[in-house]
Amino acid sequence: MSLLPLFEWLGRSLLGAFMQRSSYAFAAAEMLHLLGLAGLGGGVLMINLRVLGLGLTVEPAARLAKELLPYLAGCLATMAATGLMLVAAEPEKCYYNAAFRVKMALLVCAVVFSALAQRRWLERKAVAVISLLLWVGVGLAGRAIGVI
Amino acid sequence: MLPFCQWLYGSGLGTAIRESIWIFPIIETVHVLGIALLAGTVSLLDLRLLGFILKGQPVAQVARQVLPLTWAGFAVMAVSGFLLFSAEAADSYGNTPFRIKLVLMGLAGLNALVFHRNPVTRLRARVAGGCSITLWAGVICAGRAIAYFSKQP
C-alpha cells in the first residue's frame, strides 16, 4: 500500500493550503522545529551521557529520565507538529525524498527503542550508545532532506 | 570589519569551503546538530534556574555538571560557525539576521557573566534563567534566518 494518497490529501488540506500560501509560515515552522531539536536533542543527550558517566551524574539515570520526560515529550510534540506543517507545505517532495523516508524510519526506531529502554535496560551503556546513534541518525537524515 | 570579512571570504579557507559541493553542507550539519549540545544543555540549566526541573539539586551543582558539556558544545559551534562564516563572510557582514545573532549571543554571554558575578537569589536565578533561554532561542531563530536573507543562491 502506498502512502502517497495520504501525502496528497495533506497537501490539499486546510493546513497544506495555509502552509503553501503563507510567506512566513514555513520559516516560522522551521525555527520552531529547530527550537524543539535543541530541547529534545539536549535532553536525550544528557540522559544517555548520564548512563555513560558524563554530565548530570548526581542523580541515577532512571530518575533523571523520569524527571526530564514531560520536557522531552513537549519538545517531541513541538517537533511533530511543526514537522507535519513542513511536510504539508511540500508533501510530494517529501514523499519522494530518500532522506525523508530514512528519517521517518529512524524516528520510529528511535522512539520505540527509547520507550523500551526507559522501561528496562536504561542503565546499560550499549543501550545508551545505540540510542544516541539512532537519534543522531534522525538528525542527520533530517538535515539531508534539504540537501539532496 | 568589512575589509576583514572580504579578506576571509577571498582566503584559501573561505574559497575552498564555498567551492566544494560537500564541505559546506557537512559543516552546516555539524553546526545544526551542535545546537543540541550547546543550547540543549544551556536550556536544562535555565529550566533549573527557573525552578522547573531537577529541583532536588542546588543550582550550583547542576551548573557544575552541565557546563563542561555546554563549553564543549560552544567549541563545536564556534569552530563550525567560523568555517561557515569564512565561506560567506563578505555576504554575512551586511546580513541583518547575522548581526542580530551576534548581538543576541553577546547579550547571552553578558547575562551569564552578570549572574555569576552577583550573589544568587531566587529572583535573580529566575530572571537570569528566563533571559538566557529566551536569548538562546533568539540566537537559533536568527541563525536560521541568515540563509533566508542571504544574497547567495
Coordinates of C-alpha atoms in Angstrom, one line a residue:
Chain A
M1 CA 0.0 0.0 0.0
S2 CA 1.3 3.4 -1.0
L3 CA 1.1 6.3 1.4
L4 CA 1.1 8.8 -1.5
P5 CA -2.7 9.5 -1.3
L6 CA -2.2 10.5 2.4
F7 CA 0.5 12.9 1.5
E8 CA -1.6 14.3 -1.4
W9 CA -4.5 14.7 0.9
L10 CA -2.3 16.6 3.5
G11 CA -1.2 18.9 0.7
R12 CA -4.8 19.7 -0.2
S13 CA -6.0 20.0 3.4
L14 CA -6.5 23.4 5.2
L15 CA -3.1 23.1 6.8
G16 CA -1.5 22.4 3.4
A17 CA -3.2 25.3 1.8
F18 CA -2.2 27.6 4.6
M19 CA 1.5 26.4 4.6
Q20 CA 1.7 26.8 0.8
R21 CA 0.0 30.3 0.7
S22 CA 1.8 32.0 3.6
S23 CA 5.2 33.5 3.1
Y24 CA 6.2 33.3 6.7
A25 CA 4.7 30.0 7.9
F26 CA 7.4 27.7 6.5
A27 CA 10.2 29.8 8.0
A28 CA 8.4 30.0 11.4
A29 CA 7.7 26.3 11.5
E30 CA 11.4 25.6 10.6
M31 CA 12.5 27.8 13.5
L32 CA 10.2 26.1 16.0
H33 CA 11.4 22.8 14.7
L34 CA 15.0 23.8 15.5
L35 CA 14.0 25.0 19.0
G36 CA 12.4 21.6 19.5
L37 CA 15.6 20.0 18.3
A38 CA 17.6 22.0 20.9
G39 CA 15.3 20.8 23.7
L40 CA 14.8 17.2 22.6
G41 CA 18.3 16.7 21.4
G42 CA 19.8 18.3 24.6
G43 CA 17.6 16.1 26.9
V44 CA 18.2 12.9 25.0
L45 CA 21.9 13.7 25.0
M46 CA 22.0 14.4 28.8
I47 CA 20.2 11.1 29.7
N48 CA 22.4 8.9 27.5
L49 CA 25.6 10.7 28.5
R50 CA 24.5 10.2 32.2
V51 CA 24.4 6.4 31.5
L52 CA 27.9 6.7 30.0
G53 CA 29.1 8.6 33.2
L54 CA 29.1 12.2 31.8
G55 CA 27.2 15.4 32.7
L56 CA 24.3 15.1 35.2
T57 CA 25.8 12.2 37.2
V58 CA 24.5 13.0 40.7
E59 CA 21.0 11.5 40.0
P60 CA 20.6 7.9 38.9
A61 CA 19.8 7.7 35.1
A62 CA 16.3 6.3 35.7
R63 CA 15.3 9.2 37.9
L64 CA 16.9 11.8 35.6
A65 CA 15.0 10.3 32.6
K66 CA 11.7 10.3 34.6
E67 CA 12.2 13.9 35.6
L68 CA 13.0 15.1 32.1
L69 CA 10.2 13.1 30.5
P70 CA 7.5 15.8 30.4
Y71 CA 10.0 18.3 28.9
L72 CA 11.2 15.8 26.3
A73 CA 7.5 14.9 25.4
G74 CA 6.7 18.6 25.0
C75 CA 9.7 19.1 22.7
L76 CA 8.9 15.9 20.7
A77 CA 5.3 17.1 20.3
T78 CA 6.5 20.5 19.1
M79 CA 8.8 18.8 16.6
A80 CA 6.0 16.5 15.4
A81 CA 3.5 19.4 15.0
T82 CA 6.0 21.7 13.2
G83 CA 7.3 18.7 11.2
L84 CA 3.7 18.0 10.0
M85 CA 3.4 21.7 8.9
L86 CA 6.7 21.4 6.9
V87 CA 5.5 18.2 5.2
A88 CA 2.1 19.9 4.4
A89 CA 4.0 22.7 2.7
E90 CA 5.6 20.3 0.2
P91 CA 4.2 16.8 0.6
E92 CA 5.1 15.3 -2.7
K93 CA 8.7 16.5 -2.4
C94 CA 8.9 14.8 1.0
Y95 CA 7.2 11.6 -0.2
Y96 CA 9.8 11.0 -3.0
N97 CA 12.8 12.3 -0.8
A98 CA 15.0 9.3 0.2
A99 CA 16.4 11.2 3.2
F100 CA 12.8 11.9 4.4
R101 CA 12.0 8.2 4.3
V102 CA 15.2 7.2 6.1
K103 CA 14.4 9.9 8.7
M104 CA 10.9 8.6 9.4
A105 CA 12.1 5.0 9.7
L106 CA 14.9 6.0 12.1
L107 CA 12.5 8.2 14.1
V108 CA 10.1 5.3 14.6
C109 CA 13.1 3.1 15.7
A110 CA 14.5 5.8 18.0
V111 CA 11.1 6.5 19.7
V112 CA 10.3 2.7 20.1
F113 CA 13.8 1.9 21.3
S114 CA 13.8 4.8 23.8
A115 CA 10.4 3.8 25.2
L116 CA 11.6 0.2 25.6
A117 CA 14.9 1.3 27.1
Q118 CA 13.1 3.6 29.6
R119 CA 11.2 0.5 30.9
R120 CA 14.0 -1.9 31.4
W121 CA 17.6 -1.6 30.1
L122 CA 18.2 2.1 30.5
E123 CA 21.3 1.7 32.7
R124 CA 23.3 -0.3 30.2
K125 CA 26.0 1.5 28.3
A126 CA 25.4 -0.3 25.0
V127 CA 21.7 0.8 25.1
A128 CA 22.8 4.5 25.6
V129 CA 25.2 4.3 22.6
I130 CA 22.5 2.7 20.4
S131 CA 20.0 5.3 21.5
L132 CA 22.5 8.2 20.8
L133 CA 23.3 6.7 17.3
L134 CA 19.6 6.4 16.4
W135 CA 18.8 10.0 17.4
V136 CA 21.9 11.4 15.7
G137 CA 20.8 9.4 12.6
V138 CA 17.4 11.0 12.8
G139 CA 19.1 14.4 12.9
L140 CA 21.5 13.7 10.0
A141 CA 18.7 12.3 7.8
G142 CA 16.5 15.3 8.7
R143 CA 19.3 17.8 7.7
A144 CA 19.8 15.8 4.5
I145 CA 16.2 16.3 3.4
G146 CA 17.0 19.9 2.3
V147 CA 20.4 19.0 0.8
I148 CA 19.7 16.1 -1.6
Chain B
M1 CA 35.2 44.9 9.9
L2 CA 34.2 44.8 6.2
P3 CA 37.9 44.5 4.9
F4 CA 38.5 41.6 7.3
C5 CA 35.3 39.8 6.1
Q6 CA 36.3 40.4 2.4
W7 CA 39.8 39.1 3.1
L8 CA 38.5 36.0 4.9
Y9 CA 35.9 35.4 2.1
G10 CA 38.7 35.6 -0.5
S11 CA 41.2 33.5 1.6
G12 CA 42.1 29.9 0.6
L13 CA 39.9 28.6 3.5
G14 CA 36.8 30.6 2.6
T15 CA 37.1 29.8 -1.1
A16 CA 37.7 26.0 -0.6
I17 CA 34.6 25.7 1.6
R18 CA 32.5 27.8 -0.7
E19 CA 33.5 25.9 -3.9
S20 CA 33.2 22.4 -2.5
I21 CA 29.8 20.7 -3.0
W22 CA 30.0 18.7 0.1
I23 CA 32.1 20.5 2.7
F24 CA 29.6 23.4 3.3
P25 CA 26.6 21.1 4.0
I26 CA 28.7 18.8 6.1
I27 CA 29.9 21.7 8.3
E28 CA 26.4 23.1 8.4
T29 CA 25.0 19.7 9.6
V30 CA 27.6 19.7 12.4
H31 CA 26.5 23.2 13.3
V32 CA 22.8 22.3 13.3
L33 CA 23.2 19.1 15.4
G34 CA 25.6 21.0 17.7
I35 CA 22.6 23.1 18.7
A36 CA 21.5 20.1 20.9
L37 CA 24.9 20.1 22.7
L38 CA 25.1 23.9 23.3
A39 CA 21.5 25.2 23.5
G40 CA 20.2 21.8 24.8
T41 CA 22.5 21.8 27.8
V42 CA 22.1 25.6 28.4
S43 CA 18.3 25.2 28.4
L44 CA 18.4 22.4 31.0
L45 CA 20.4 24.7 33.3
D46 CA 18.0 27.6 32.5
L47 CA 15.0 25.4 33.4
R48 CA 16.7 24.6 36.7
L49 CA 17.2 28.3 37.3
L50 CA 13.5 28.9 36.6
G51 CA 12.7 26.1 39.1
F52 CA 11.0 23.7 36.6
I53 CA 13.3 20.7 36.7
L54 CA 16.0 19.0 38.9
K55 CA 14.6 20.9 41.9
G56 CA 16.2 18.3 44.2
Q57 CA 19.7 19.6 43.4
P58 CA 21.2 23.1 44.1
V59 CA 21.7 25.3 41.1
A60 CA 25.5 25.4 41.6
Q61 CA 25.6 21.6 41.5
V62 CA 23.6 21.4 38.3
A63 CA 25.8 24.1 36.7
R64 CA 29.0 22.2 37.7
Q65 CA 27.7 19.1 35.9
V66 CA 26.2 20.7 32.8
L67 CA 28.6 23.5 32.0
P68 CA 31.6 21.3 30.8
L69 CA 29.3 19.9 28.1
T70 CA 28.0 23.4 27.3
W71 CA 31.5 24.6 26.7
A72 CA 32.2 21.5 24.5
G73 CA 29.1 22.5 22.6
F74 CA 30.3 26.1 22.4
A75 CA 33.7 24.9 20.9
V76 CA 31.9 22.8 18.3
M77 CA 29.6 25.7 17.4
A78 CA 32.4 28.3 17.3
V79 CA 34.7 26.3 15.0
S80 CA 31.9 25.1 12.7
G81 CA 30.3 28.6 12.7
F82 CA 33.6 30.3 11.9
L83 CA 34.2 27.9 9.0
L84 CA 30.7 28.6 7.6
F85 CA 31.3 32.3 8.1
S86 CA 34.6 32.2 6.3
A87 CA 32.7 30.8 3.2
E88 CA 30.2 33.7 3.2
A89 CA 31.9 36.4 5.2
A90 CA 31.5 39.2 2.6
D91 CA 27.8 38.4 2.5
S92 CA 27.4 37.8 6.2
Y93 CA 28.8 41.2 7.0
G94 CA 25.7 43.1 5.8
N95 CA 23.2 40.2 6.7
T96 CA 20.8 41.6 9.2
P97 CA 19.9 38.2 10.9
F98 CA 23.6 37.5 11.2
R99 CA 24.2 40.8 13.0
I100 CA 21.1 40.2 15.3
K101 CA 22.5 36.7 16.1
L102 CA 25.9 38.1 17.2
V103 CA 24.2 40.8 19.4
L104 CA 21.9 38.1 21.0
M105 CA 25.0 35.9 21.6
G106 CA 26.8 38.8 23.3
L107 CA 23.7 39.5 25.4
A108 CA 23.5 35.8 26.4
G109 CA 27.2 35.9 27.5
L110 CA 26.7 39.2 29.4
N111 CA 23.6 37.7 31.1
A112 CA 25.6 34.7 32.3
L113 CA 28.5 36.9 33.4
V114 CA 26.3 39.2 35.4
F115 CA 24.6 36.2 37.1
H116 CA 28.0 34.7 38.0
R117 CA 29.4 37.9 39.4
N118 CA 26.5 38.5 41.8
P119 CA 25.2 36.6 44.9
V120 CA 22.4 34.1 43.9
T121 CA 18.9 34.9 45.0
R122 CA 15.7 33.1 43.9
L123 CA 14.6 36.2 41.9
R124 CA 18.0 36.7 40.2
A125 CA 18.1 33.0 39.3
R126 CA 14.7 33.2 37.6
V127 CA 15.4 36.4 35.7
A128 CA 18.8 35.0 34.5
G129 CA 17.3 31.7 33.5
G130 CA 14.4 33.4 31.7
C131 CA 16.7 35.8 29.9
S132 CA 19.1 33.1 28.9
I133 CA 16.6 30.6 27.5
T134 CA 14.9 33.5 25.5
L135 CA 18.2 34.8 24.2
W136 CA 19.4 31.4 23.1
A137 CA 16.1 30.7 21.3
G138 CA 16.6 34.1 19.6
V139 CA 20.1 33.0 18.5
I140 CA 18.7 29.8 16.9
C141 CA 15.9 31.7 15.1
A142 CA 18.2 34.4 13.9
G143 CA 20.7 31.8 12.8
R144 CA 18.1 30.0 10.7
A145 CA 17.1 33.3 9.2
I146 CA 20.6 34.1 7.9
A147 CA 20.0 31.8 4.9
Y148 CA 16.6 33.4 4.1
F149 CA 18.3 36.8 3.8
S150 CA 21.4 35.6 2.0
K151 CA 22.2 37.1 -1.4
Q152 CA 24.0 33.9 -2.4
P153 CA 22.0 31.3 -4.3

